[in-house]
PDB file of C-alpha atoms in Angstrom:
ATOM      1  CA  SER A 273      38.634 -72.024  14.771  1.00  0.00           C
ATOM      2  CA  GLN A 274      36.893 -74.303  17.213  1.00  0.00           C
ATOM      3  CA  THR A 275      37.741 -74.257  20.887  1.00  0.00           C
ATOM      4  CA  ILE A 276      36.185 -76.769  23.084  1.00  0.00           C
ATOM      5  CA  HIS A 277      35.978 -75.810  27.534  1.00  0.00           C
ATOM      6  CA  GLN A 278      36.090 -77.656  30.206  1.00  0.00           C
ATOM      7  CA  TRP A 279      34.697 -77.363  33.626  1.00  0.00           C
ATOM      8  CA  PRO A 280      35.819 -76.858  35.940  1.00  0.00           C
ATOM      9  CA  ALA A 281      39.385 -77.437  35.539  1.00  0.00           C
ATOM     10  CA  THR A 282      39.190 -79.138  38.613  1.00  0.00           C
ATOM     11  CA  LEU A 283      36.576 -81.076  41.876  1.00  0.00           C
ATOM     12  CA  VAL A 284      36.593 -82.482  44.733  1.00  0.00           C
ATOM     13  CA  GLN A 285      33.878 -83.578  45.298  1.00  0.00           C
ATOM     14  CA  PRO A 286      32.423 -86.432  49.310  1.00  0.00           C
ATOM     15  CA  VAL A 287      31.527 -89.459  47.384  1.00  0.00           C
ATOM     16  CA  GLY A 288      27.392 -89.225  47.500  1.00  0.00           C
ATOM     17  CA  SER A 289      27.554 -85.998  45.234  1.00  0.00           C
ATOM     18  CA  PRO A 290      26.183 -85.091  42.257  1.00  0.00           C
ATOM     19  CA  LEU A 291      28.179 -84.865  39.835  1.00  0.00           C
ATOM     20  CA  SER A 292      28.056 -82.070  36.284  1.00  0.00           C
ATOM     21  CA  LEU A 293      30.515 -81.031  34.685  1.00  0.00           C
ATOM     22  CA  GLU A 294      30.172 -79.580  30.799  1.00  0.00           C
ATOM     23  CA  CYS A 295      32.269 -79.547  27.722  1.00  0.00           C
ATOM     24  CA  THR A 296      31.151 -77.395  25.651  1.00  0.00           C
ATOM     25  CA  VAL A 297      32.297 -77.064  21.713  1.00  0.00           C
ATOM     26  CA  GLU A 298      32.274 -73.692  19.230  1.00  0.00           C
ATOM     27  CA  GLY A 299      33.011 -72.940  16.121  1.00  0.00           C
ATOM     28  CA  THR A 300      31.300 -76.091  13.723  1.00  0.00           C
ATOM     29  CA  SER A 301      27.943 -76.734  14.126  1.00  0.00           C
ATOM     30  CA  ASN A 302      26.799 -80.270  15.061  1.00  0.00           C
ATOM     31  CA  PRO A 303      29.939 -82.508  16.251  1.00  0.00           C
ATOM     32  CA  ASN A 304      30.462 -86.157  17.415  1.00  0.00           C
ATOM     33  CA  LEU A 305      30.745 -85.301  20.755  1.00  0.00           C
ATOM     34  CA  TYR A 306      32.436 -87.731  23.670  1.00  0.00           C
ATOM     35  CA  TRP A 307      32.796 -87.768  27.266  1.00  0.00           C
ATOM     36  CA  TYR A 308      36.520 -90.050  27.807  1.00  0.00           C
ATOM     37  CA  ARG A 309      38.594 -91.163  31.835  1.00  0.00           C
ATOM     38  CA  GLN A 310      41.995 -91.652  31.315  1.00  0.00           C
ATOM     39  CA  ALA A 311      43.505 -93.361  34.140  1.00  0.00           C
ATOM     40  CA  ALA A 312      47.341 -93.425  34.730  1.00  0.00           C
ATOM     41  CA  GLY A 313      48.704 -96.098  33.012  1.00  0.00           C
ATOM     42  CA  ARG A 314      45.695 -97.471  31.539  1.00  0.00           C
ATOM     43  CA  GLY A 315      45.468 -95.272  28.712  1.00  0.00           C
ATOM     44  CA  LEU A 316      41.574 -93.192  27.138  1.00  0.00           C
ATOM     45  CA  GLN A 317      37.993 -95.066  27.710  1.00  0.00           C
ATOM     46  CA  LEU A 318      35.461 -93.820  26.393  1.00  0.00           C
ATOM     47  CA  LEU A 319      32.822 -93.104  28.013  1.00  0.00           C
ATOM     48  CA  PHE A 320      29.899 -91.956  25.925  1.00  0.00           C
ATOM     49  CA  TYR A 321      29.064 -90.441  22.917  1.00  0.00           C
ATOM     50  CA  SER A 322      26.590 -88.608  20.963  1.00  0.00           C
ATOM     51  CA  VAL A 323      25.868 -87.635  17.671  1.00  0.00           C
ATOM     52  CA  GLY A 324      22.795 -85.405  18.474  1.00  0.00           C
ATOM     53  CA  ILE A 325      21.689 -82.931  20.301  1.00  0.00           C
ATOM     54  CA  GLY A 326      19.434 -86.132  23.078  1.00  0.00           C
ATOM     55  CA  GLN A 327      21.286 -88.856  21.440  1.00  0.00           C
ATOM     56  CA  ILE A 328      23.813 -90.480  23.940  1.00  0.00           C
ATOM     57  CA  SER A 329      25.472 -93.431  23.332  1.00  0.00           C
ATOM     58  CA  SER A 330      27.136 -94.882  26.835  1.00  0.00           C
ATOM     59  CA  GLU A 331      29.846 -97.785  26.094  1.00  0.00           C
ATOM     60  CA  VAL A 332      30.442 -99.284  29.767  1.00  0.00           C
ATOM     61  CA  PRO A 333      27.304 -99.452  32.302  1.00  0.00           C
ATOM     62  CA  GLN A 334      28.766 -98.026  35.282  1.00  0.00           C
ATOM     63  CA  ASN A 335      27.400 -94.370  37.476  1.00  0.00           C
ATOM     64  CA  LEU A 336      27.591 -91.985  35.508  1.00  0.00           C
ATOM     65  CA  SER A 337      25.195 -90.094  32.836  1.00  0.00           C
ATOM     66  CA  ALA A 338      25.067 -88.119  29.903  1.00  0.00           C
ATOM     67  CA  SER A 339      23.142 -85.364  28.663  1.00  0.00           C
ATOM     68  CA  ARG A 340      23.771 -82.898  25.582  1.00  0.00           C
ATOM     69  CA  PRO A 341      20.525 -80.725  25.560  1.00  0.00           C
ATOM     70  CA  GLN A 342      22.313 -77.733  23.314  1.00  0.00           C
ATOM     71  CA  ASP A 343      23.757 -79.096  19.274  1.00  0.00           C
ATOM     72  CA  ARG A 344      27.493 -78.221  21.203  1.00  0.00           C
ATOM     73  CA  GLN A 345      26.644 -78.984  24.886  1.00  0.00           C
ATOM     74  CA  PHE A 346      27.547 -81.793  26.398  1.00  0.00           C
ATOM     75  CA  ILE A 347      27.383 -82.783  30.269  1.00  0.00           C
ATOM     76  CA  LEU A 348      28.372 -85.828  32.707  1.00  0.00           C
ATOM     77  CA  SER A 349      26.223 -86.044  35.042  1.00  0.00           C
ATOM     78  CA  SER A 350      26.047 -88.253  38.736  1.00  0.00           C
ATOM     79  CA  LYS A 351      22.945 -88.440  40.819  1.00  0.00           C
ATOM     80  CA  LYS A 352      25.939 -89.482  43.931  1.00  0.00           C
ATOM     81  CA  LEU A 353      28.975 -90.098  43.633  1.00  0.00           C
ATOM     82  CA  LEU A 354      31.857 -93.202  44.128  1.00  0.00           C
ATOM     83  CA  LEU A 355      34.963 -93.794  45.145  1.00  0.00           C
ATOM     84  CA  SER A 356      36.029 -95.614  42.415  1.00  0.00           C
ATOM     85  CA  ASP A 357      34.601 -92.210  39.448  1.00  0.00           C
ATOM     86  CA  SER A 358      37.799 -89.836  41.039  1.00  0.00           C
ATOM     87  CA  GLY A 359      40.126 -89.718  37.818  1.00  0.00           C
ATOM     88  CA  PHE A 360      40.994 -86.990  34.923  1.00  0.00           C
ATOM     89  CA  TYR A 361      37.547 -86.856  32.571  1.00  0.00           C
ATOM     90  CA  LEU A 362      38.052 -85.400  28.708  1.00  0.00           C
ATOM     91  CA  CYS A 363      35.853 -84.484  25.887  1.00  0.00           C
ATOM     92  CA  ALA A 364      35.906 -84.288  22.665  1.00  0.00           C
ATOM     93  CA  TRP A 365      34.802 -83.382  19.453  1.00  0.00           C
ATOM     94  CA  SER A 366      34.687 -83.917  15.925  1.00  0.00           C
ATOM     95  CA  VAL A 367      33.243 -83.859  12.592  1.00  0.00           C
ATOM     96  CA  LEU A 368      32.496 -87.102  11.443  1.00  0.00           C
ATOM     97  CA  ALA A 369      31.408 -90.018  12.774  1.00  0.00           C
ATOM     98  CA  GLY A 370      34.428 -92.272  14.668  1.00  0.00           C
ATOM     99  CA  GLY A 371      36.525 -92.453  11.734  1.00  0.00           C
ATOM    100  CA  ASN A 372      38.001 -88.179  11.487  1.00  0.00           C
ATOM    101  CA  GLU A 373      40.560 -86.818  14.355  1.00  0.00           C
ATOM    102  CA  GLN A 374      39.215 -85.784  17.418  1.00  0.00           C
ATOM    103  CA  PHE A 375      39.994 -82.734  18.901  1.00  0.00           C
ATOM    104  CA  PHE A 376      40.922 -82.962  22.659  1.00  0.00           C
ATOM    105  CA  GLY A 377      39.274 -80.575  26.237  1.00  0.00           C
ATOM    106  CA  PRO A 378      41.928 -79.450  28.598  1.00  0.00           C
ATOM    107  CA  GLY A 379      40.035 -81.786  30.977  1.00  0.00           C
ATOM    108  CA  THR A 380      38.553 -82.191  34.226  1.00  0.00           C
ATOM    109  CA  ARG A 381      40.834 -83.483  37.866  1.00  0.00           C
ATOM    110  CA  LEU A 382      38.148 -85.200  40.008  1.00  0.00           C
ATOM    111  CA  THR A 383      38.400 -85.951  43.341  1.00  0.00           C
ATOM    112  CA  VAL A 384      36.069 -88.078  45.292  1.00  0.00           C
ATOM    113  CA  LEU A 385      36.577 -88.071  48.942  1.00  0.00           C
TER     114      LEU A 385
ATOM    115  CA  ALA B 256      37.945-107.557  21.366  1.00  0.00           C
ATOM    116  CA  GLN B 257      39.916-104.723  19.738  1.00  0.00           C
ATOM    117  CA  SER B 258      42.757-103.430  21.228  1.00  0.00           C
ATOM    118  CA  VAL B 259      45.563-100.886  20.583  1.00  0.00           C
ATOM    119  CA  SER B 260      48.704-101.934  22.295  1.00  0.00           C
ATOM    120  CA  GLN B 261      52.438 -99.931  22.553  1.00  0.00           C
ATOM    121  CA  HIS B 262      54.949-102.101  24.201  1.00  0.00           C
ATOM    122  CA  ASN B 263      56.392 -99.805  26.915  1.00  0.00           C
ATOM    123  CA  HIS B 264      54.609 -97.488  29.184  1.00  0.00           C
ATOM    124  CA  HIS B 265      58.229 -95.778  29.902  1.00  0.00           C
ATOM    125  CA  VAL B 266      60.704 -95.021  27.956  1.00  0.00           C
ATOM    126  CA  ILE B 267      63.653 -92.612  29.257  1.00  0.00           C
ATOM    127  CA  LEU B 268      66.714 -90.710  26.472  1.00  0.00           C
ATOM    128  CA  SER B 269      69.958 -88.757  25.949  1.00  0.00           C
ATOM    129  CA  GLU B 270      68.419 -85.266  23.925  1.00  0.00           C
ATOM    130  CA  ALA B 271      69.957 -86.141  20.660  1.00  0.00           C
ATOM    131  CA  ALA B 272      68.580 -89.460  20.570  1.00  0.00           C
ATOM    132  CA  SER B 273      66.672 -91.547  18.698  1.00  0.00           C
ATOM    133  CA  LEU B 274      62.536 -92.667  19.273  1.00  0.00           C
ATOM    134  CA  GLU B 275      61.051 -95.170  18.786  1.00  0.00           C
ATOM    135  CA  LEU B 276      57.647 -96.220  20.674  1.00  0.00           C
ATOM    136  CA  GLY B 277      55.933 -98.756  19.386  1.00  0.00           C
ATOM    137  CA  CYS B 278      52.571 -99.208  18.579  1.00  0.00           C
ATOM    138  CA  ASN B 279      50.097-102.221  17.082  1.00  0.00           C
ATOM    139  CA  TYR B 280      46.407-103.153  16.755  1.00  0.00           C
ATOM    140  CA  SER B 281      44.499-105.299  16.256  1.00  0.00           C
ATOM    141  CA  TYR B 282      41.309-105.362  13.527  1.00  0.00           C
ATOM    142  CA  GLY B 283      40.981-106.706  10.715  1.00  0.00           C
ATOM    143  CA  GLY B 284      40.230-104.361   7.755  1.00  0.00           C
ATOM    144  CA  THR B 285      40.781-101.242   6.815  1.00  0.00           C
ATOM    145  CA  VAL B 286      41.049 -99.136   9.946  1.00  0.00           C
ATOM    146  CA  ASN B 287      42.804 -95.514  10.752  1.00  0.00           C
ATOM    147  CA  LEU B 288      44.967 -94.823  13.016  1.00  0.00           C
ATOM    148  CA  PHE B 289      46.835 -92.027  14.800  1.00  0.00           C
ATOM    149  CA  TRP B 290      49.374 -90.550  17.189  1.00  0.00           C
ATOM    150  CA  TYR B 291      48.687 -88.445  20.260  1.00  0.00           C
ATOM    151  CA  VAL B 292      50.930 -86.080  22.029  1.00  0.00           C
ATOM    152  CA  GLN B 293      50.180 -85.218  25.995  1.00  0.00           C
ATOM    153  CA  TYR B 294      52.409 -82.395  27.314  1.00  0.00           C
ATOM    154  CA  PRO B 295      53.060 -81.447  30.925  1.00  0.00           C
ATOM    155  CA  GLY B 296      49.717 -79.196  31.973  1.00  0.00           C
ATOM    156  CA  GLN B 297      48.304 -79.398  28.399  1.00  0.00           C
ATOM    157  CA  HIS B 298      45.496 -80.865  26.060  1.00  0.00           C
ATOM    158  CA  LEU B 299      45.708 -84.210  24.427  1.00  0.00           C
ATOM    159  CA  GLN B 300      46.966 -83.018  20.282  1.00  0.00           C
ATOM    160  CA  LEU B 301      47.275 -84.978  17.294  1.00  0.00           C
ATOM    161  CA  LEU B 302      51.341 -85.863  15.583  1.00  0.00           C
ATOM    162  CA  LEU B 303      50.548 -87.479  12.862  1.00  0.00           C
ATOM    163  CA  LYS B 304      47.158 -89.782  11.366  1.00  0.00           C
ATOM    164  CA  TYR B 305      47.213 -92.247   8.702  1.00  0.00           C
ATOM    165  CA  PHE B 306      44.076 -92.457   6.581  1.00  0.00           C
ATOM    166  CA  SER B 307      45.565 -94.015   3.387  1.00  0.00           C
ATOM    167  CA  GLY B 308      48.448 -93.702   0.639  1.00  0.00           C
ATOM    168  CA  ASP B 309      51.713 -93.194   1.693  1.00  0.00           C
ATOM    169  CA  PRO B 310      52.046 -95.256   4.389  1.00  0.00           C
ATOM    170  CA  LEU B 311      54.949 -93.150   5.838  1.00  0.00           C
ATOM    171  CA  VAL B 312      53.437 -90.002   8.003  1.00  0.00           C
ATOM    172  CA  LYS B 313      55.560 -87.348   8.771  1.00  0.00           C
ATOM    173  CA  GLY B 314      54.037 -85.010  11.737  1.00  0.00           C
ATOM    174  CA  ILE B 315      54.098 -81.901  13.592  1.00  0.00           C
ATOM    175  CA  LYS B 316      57.995 -81.429  15.687  1.00  0.00           C
ATOM    176  CA  GLY B 317      59.776 -83.969  12.948  1.00  0.00           C
ATOM    177  CA  PHE B 318      57.852 -86.677  14.041  1.00  0.00           C
ATOM    178  CA  GLU B 319      56.858 -89.334  11.329  1.00  0.00           C
ATOM    179  CA  ALA B 320      55.380 -93.219  11.616  1.00  0.00           C
ATOM    180  CA  GLU B 321      54.836 -95.733   8.893  1.00  0.00           C
ATOM    181  CA  PHE B 322      51.723 -97.696   9.531  1.00  0.00           C
ATOM    182  CA  ILE B 323      52.832-101.643   7.827  1.00  0.00           C
ATOM    183  CA  LYS B 324      49.849-103.788   7.052  1.00  0.00           C
ATOM    184  CA  SER B 325      50.937-107.021   7.459  1.00  0.00           C
ATOM    185  CA  LYS B 326      52.738-106.516  10.966  1.00  0.00           C
ATOM    186  CA  PHE B 327      50.080-104.601  12.757  1.00  0.00           C
ATOM    187  CA  SER B 328      51.976-101.281  13.579  1.00  0.00           C
ATOM    188  CA  PHE B 329      52.069 -97.470  13.211  1.00  0.00           C
ATOM    189  CA  ASN B 330      55.037 -97.310  15.146  1.00  0.00           C
ATOM    190  CA  LEU B 331      55.745 -93.745  16.345  1.00  0.00           C
ATOM    191  CA  ARG B 332      59.199 -92.258  15.665  1.00  0.00           C
ATOM    192  CA  LYS B 333      61.660 -89.247  16.166  1.00  0.00           C
ATOM    193  CA  PRO B 334      65.078 -89.266  15.212  1.00  0.00           C
ATOM    194  CA  SER B 335      66.677 -87.181  17.011  1.00  0.00           C
ATOM    195  CA  VAL B 336      64.583 -85.526  20.295  1.00  0.00           C
ATOM    196  CA  GLN B 337      64.947 -82.641  22.578  1.00  0.00           C
ATOM    197  CA  TRP B 338      63.676 -82.394  25.802  1.00  0.00           C
ATOM    198  CA  SER B 339      60.413 -80.582  24.124  1.00  0.00           C
ATOM    199  CA  ASP B 340      59.964 -83.852  23.715  1.00  0.00           C
ATOM    200  CA  THR B 341      58.666 -85.358  27.618  1.00  0.00           C
ATOM    201  CA  ALA B 342      55.253 -85.763  27.278  1.00  0.00           C
ATOM    202  CA  GLU B 343      53.044 -88.695  27.502  1.00  0.00           C
ATOM    203  CA  TYR B 344      52.158 -90.240  23.451  1.00  0.00           C
ATOM    204  CA  PHE B 345      49.211 -92.161  22.446  1.00  0.00           C
ATOM    205  CA  CYS B 346      48.165 -94.816  19.332  1.00  0.00           C
ATOM    206  CA  ALA B 347      45.161 -95.107  18.877  1.00  0.00           C
ATOM    207  CA  ALA B 348      42.679 -96.475  16.143  1.00  0.00           C
ATOM    208  CA  PHE B 349      39.906 -97.078  14.155  1.00  0.00           C
ATOM    209  CA  SER B 350      37.306 -98.866  12.750  1.00  0.00           C
ATOM    210  CA  GLY B 351      33.968 -98.480  11.222  1.00  0.00           C
ATOM    211  CA  GLY B 352      32.936-101.926  11.398  1.00  0.00           C
ATOM    212  CA  TYR B 353      33.536-101.316  14.403  1.00  0.00           C
ATOM    213  CA  ASN B 354      33.233 -96.791  15.803  1.00  0.00           C
ATOM    214  CA  LYS B 355      35.215 -96.058  17.882  1.00  0.00           C
ATOM    215  CA  LEU B 356      38.605 -94.959  18.561  1.00  0.00           C
ATOM    216  CA  ILE B 357      40.586 -97.357  20.806  1.00  0.00           C
ATOM    217  CA  PHE B 358      43.595 -96.004  22.366  1.00  0.00           C
ATOM    218  CA  GLY B 359      46.742 -97.615  23.747  1.00  0.00           C
ATOM    219  CA  ALA B 360      47.374 -97.607  27.559  1.00  0.00           C
ATOM    220  CA  GLY B 361      50.402 -94.843  26.584  1.00  0.00           C
ATOM    221  CA  THR B 362      54.337 -94.451  26.688  1.00  0.00           C
ATOM    222  CA  ARG B 363      55.222 -91.532  29.165  1.00  0.00           C
ATOM    223  CA  LEU B 364      58.807 -90.292  27.054  1.00  0.00           C
ATOM    224  CA  ALA B 365      61.591 -88.654  29.521  1.00  0.00           C
ATOM    225  CA  VAL B 366      64.444 -86.588  27.647  1.00  0.00           C
ATOM    226  CA  HIS B 367      67.399 -86.145  29.582  1.00  0.00           C
ATOM    227  CA  PRO B 368      68.769 -82.152  29.024  1.00  0.00           C
TER     228      PRO B 368
END
């Protein structure tokens, strides 16, 4: 069966420090991968998605970037964190592009101080 | 812009009460529709989905939703809620023309024993 992992589960970082959040998927090949940010009362905002290794689409301009160095690995990064980067970050995968069900990871709670 | 609207941000019910959570989407063409649930401390998971066919969709844990194309709606229902249904519920829609999954802001449901 397929599983999705995210780490760390929680992270507290100072403003201006770098960030690296990792997401890995097991049990499937060539998944579509997604990074979302979940804010209270605002639902899920799509940040990045990827349909293959090295292929990244950015949905909103921001202080974050994403990379996909391997088929089942998706990384969310920042060179210098801002206070506004605090939030709950979710990784998800799907088998077909967009229309099919997306499966979500446990999320990372990021607090920037 | 494409959007998904959930009418209630917070709902409080007593056990055995009936539930209906509203969801409207703004896409004009063919859409795939989803309801996701996030129980406290758990992953976001799929409750049910509609792609085509019977507009009344049955999901897990006794939930159902009805797709009404003329009203651009996909309301979630459950005839008798339980304390364990306390969670946040998200409606989402995907349109091939827009090529991404759009989430509503979510509805927090609290069920009191």
